[in-house]
Amino acid sequence: MSRIYEALQKAESERKLERREPEPRTPEQSVHSAIYATAVATAEEEQSSFTSAVEPYVETRPSPVQPPVRVDPNALDVSKIPVRPWALSLERLPSLLERGPAVEQFRSLRSRIFELRDITPLKSIMVTSGLPQEGKSFISTNLALSLARHKSSKVLLIDGDMRRYTLHQFLGCESHPGLADYLAGKASLAEVMQRSEPFEGMTSGTAAITQNLTFIAGGNGGDKAADLSGSPRFEELIRLAAPHFDWIIVDSSPVLPVSDAVNLARACDGVLLVARSGQTKFPVAQRAQSELKASNILGFVLNAVQEAPQVGSYYGYDAAKP
């Protein structure tokens, strides 16, 4: 019996082993699961917090790189141009008159210049002649006033004859400081410029013209005029003044006796040559033109013509009369 009983117990034990339930998870497995769960929860929290913190996506483009703004320290400030007393000479400035043969002739010259400007860029014009006493200063001053009369154009008149400067006598103003002082580095551009202040007896027409005119006197170049005329500061003057004016008229010394006019002409857009009726010889005019062959010669102006043109009293008709 005992053997049978032992055999039954052994069989019972083997059945229990076969039916034994899976062992519970070890503490280590529980820790791994906890870490995983915590990691998932943390990731979810981070995802949630990231989602709530991020701003709505807006596409932005990089702004174009702006070049640095360079201010020219020598730039012209027209508000600093001084106003000085002038005493205009109507006898030497017929372009200030309302009508007359001389006024019409300067209007015709002005029209020719406008026609040329339609063909090629033209702002700075130098006026010269072959020899002295041919009327270049008379032409340059009255041409500047005629241009200033037209549609309130802003005109800069420069006395470039630093040896025998005379334009200040036409305008009745001081001759210093002038172009020679600027080219020598003794004065700024605004300091050598001047404008007219209203004076007693000035008509409204004259006031309208002169307020558009800015003047640079010649100064006293003396024996250094040739060197000063070749200074790069003259080209700089034209460059700095050009944005502020519609026209720049430069009167210069005669082209044959000295080289000043040839030097100044390099900075100008064109050259007008003046010949005096009954005085200028044809070979002189040819030589003057040859000296300026490197420049843009616009043409000749015939000055001091004795025969008065029939303009303003066409067949006895005067527009001023009813």
PDB file of N, CA and C in Angstrom, residues 2 19 42 46 61 72-73 91 109 139 180 189 199 219 231 239 250 284 286 290 298 318:
ATOM      1  N   SER A   2       1.872   1.170   0.733  1.00  0.00           N
ATOM      2  CA  SER A   2       2.712   2.381   0.806  1.00  0.00           C
ATOM      3  C   SER A   2       3.277   2.737  -0.556  1.00  0.00           C
ATOM      4  N   ARG A  19       0.321  22.178 -14.186  1.00  0.00           N
ATOM      5  CA  ARG A  19      -0.734  23.206 -14.146  1.00  0.00           C
ATOM      6  C   ARG A  19      -0.285  24.501 -13.472  1.00  0.00           C
ATOM      7  N   THR A  42       6.272  61.589 -20.296  1.00  0.00           N
ATOM      8  CA  THR A  42       7.054  62.820 -20.404  1.00  0.00           C
ATOM      9  C   THR A  42       7.076  63.341 -21.832  1.00  0.00           C
ATOM     10  N   GLU A  46       5.877  66.814 -23.066  1.00  0.00           N
ATOM     11  CA  GLU A  46       6.702  67.741 -23.819  1.00  0.00           C
ATOM     12  C   GLU A  46       6.049  68.095 -25.142  1.00  0.00           C
ATOM     13  N   ARG A  61      10.848  86.078 -45.340  1.00  0.00           N
ATOM     14  CA  ARG A  61      11.941  86.141 -46.292  1.00  0.00           C
ATOM     15  C   ARG A  61      13.007  87.113 -45.793  1.00  0.00           C
ATOM     16  N   ASP A  72      28.550 112.513 -49.275  1.00  0.00           N
ATOM     17  CA  ASP A  72      29.729 113.227 -49.755  1.00  0.00           C
ATOM     18  C   ASP A  72      29.998 114.414 -48.830  1.00  0.00           C
ATOM     19  N   PRO A  73      31.145 114.432 -48.167  1.00  0.00           N
ATOM     20  CA  PRO A  73      31.413 115.550 -47.243  1.00  0.00           C
ATOM     21  C   PRO A  73      31.503 116.893 -47.951  1.00  0.00           C
ATOM     22  N   GLU A  91      22.478 148.551 -69.093  1.00  0.00           N
ATOM     23  CA  GLU A  91      23.122 148.862 -70.372  1.00  0.00           C
ATOM     24  C   GLU A  91      23.944 147.683 -70.885  1.00  0.00           C
ATOM     25  N   LEU A 109      19.349 132.465 -79.491  1.00  0.00           N
ATOM     26  CA  LEU A 109      20.491 131.645 -79.064  1.00  0.00           C
ATOM     27  C   LEU A 109      20.049 130.589 -78.060  1.00  0.00           C
ATOM     28  N   ILE A 139      28.379 137.866 -73.901  1.00  0.00           N
ATOM     29  CA  ILE A 139      27.520 136.759 -74.355  1.00  0.00           C
ATOM     30  C   ILE A 139      27.194 135.804 -73.201  1.00  0.00           C
ATOM     31  N   ALA A 180      38.994 131.203 -58.125  1.00  0.00           N
ATOM     32  CA  ALA A 180      40.398 130.962 -57.794  1.00  0.00           C
ATOM     33  C   ALA A 180      40.560 130.516 -56.345  1.00  0.00           C
ATOM     34  N   LEU A 189      32.663 125.494 -51.690  1.00  0.00           N
ATOM     35  CA  LEU A 189      31.859 125.837 -52.859  1.00  0.00           C
ATOM     36  C   LEU A 189      30.756 126.831 -52.492  1.00  0.00           C
ATOM     37  N   PHE A 199      16.960 144.903 -54.347  1.00  0.00           N
ATOM     38  CA  PHE A 199      17.482 146.258 -54.180  1.00  0.00           C
ATOM     39  C   PHE A 199      16.449 147.264 -54.680  1.00  0.00           C
ATOM     40  N   GLY A 219      37.581 135.681 -58.739  1.00  0.00           N
ATOM     41  CA  GLY A 219      38.683 135.672 -57.779  1.00  0.00           C
ATOM     42  C   GLY A 219      39.944 136.152 -58.481  1.00  0.00           C
ATOM     43  N   SER A 231      43.178 122.175 -62.285  1.00  0.00           N
ATOM     44  CA  SER A 231      42.918 121.438 -61.052  1.00  0.00           C
ATOM     45  C   SER A 231      41.697 120.528 -61.200  1.00  0.00           C
ATOM     46  N   ARG A 239      30.503 118.714 -60.929  1.00  0.00           N
ATOM     47  CA  ARG A 239      29.784 117.519 -60.483  1.00  0.00           C
ATOM     48  C   ARG A 239      28.894 117.823 -59.279  1.00  0.00           C
ATOM     49  N   VAL A 250      29.887 128.916 -68.103  1.00  0.00           N
ATOM     50  CA  VAL A 250      31.254 129.233 -67.656  1.00  0.00           C
ATOM     51  C   VAL A 250      31.881 130.188 -68.658  1.00  0.00           C
ATOM     52  N   VAL A 284      41.924 133.164 -87.219  1.00  0.00           N
ATOM     53  CA  VAL A 284      41.856 133.139 -85.752  1.00  0.00           C
ATOM     54  C   VAL A 284      40.731 132.215 -85.291  1.00  0.00           C
ATOM     55  N   GLN A 286      39.546 129.729 -86.926  1.00  0.00           N
ATOM     56  CA  GLN A 286      39.950 128.342 -87.215  1.00  0.00           C
ATOM     57  C   GLN A 286      40.909 127.807 -86.160  1.00  0.00           C
ATOM     58  N   SER A 290      40.503 124.733 -83.571  1.00  0.00           N
ATOM     59  CA  SER A 290      41.463 123.645 -83.549  1.00  0.00           C
ATOM     60  C   SER A 290      41.989 123.377 -82.135  1.00  0.00           C
ATOM     61  N   LEU A 298      29.845 123.540 -79.797  1.00  0.00           N
ATOM     62  CA  LEU A 298      28.444 123.654 -80.176  1.00  0.00           C
ATOM     63  C   LEU A 298      28.246 124.570 -81.377  1.00  0.00           C
ATOM     64  N   ASP A 318       4.576 146.393 -83.423  1.00  0.00           N
ATOM     65  CA  ASP A 318       5.159 146.238 -82.103  1.00  0.00           C
ATOM     66  C   ASP A 318       4.120 145.614 -81.204  1.00  0.00           C
TER      67      ASP A 318
END
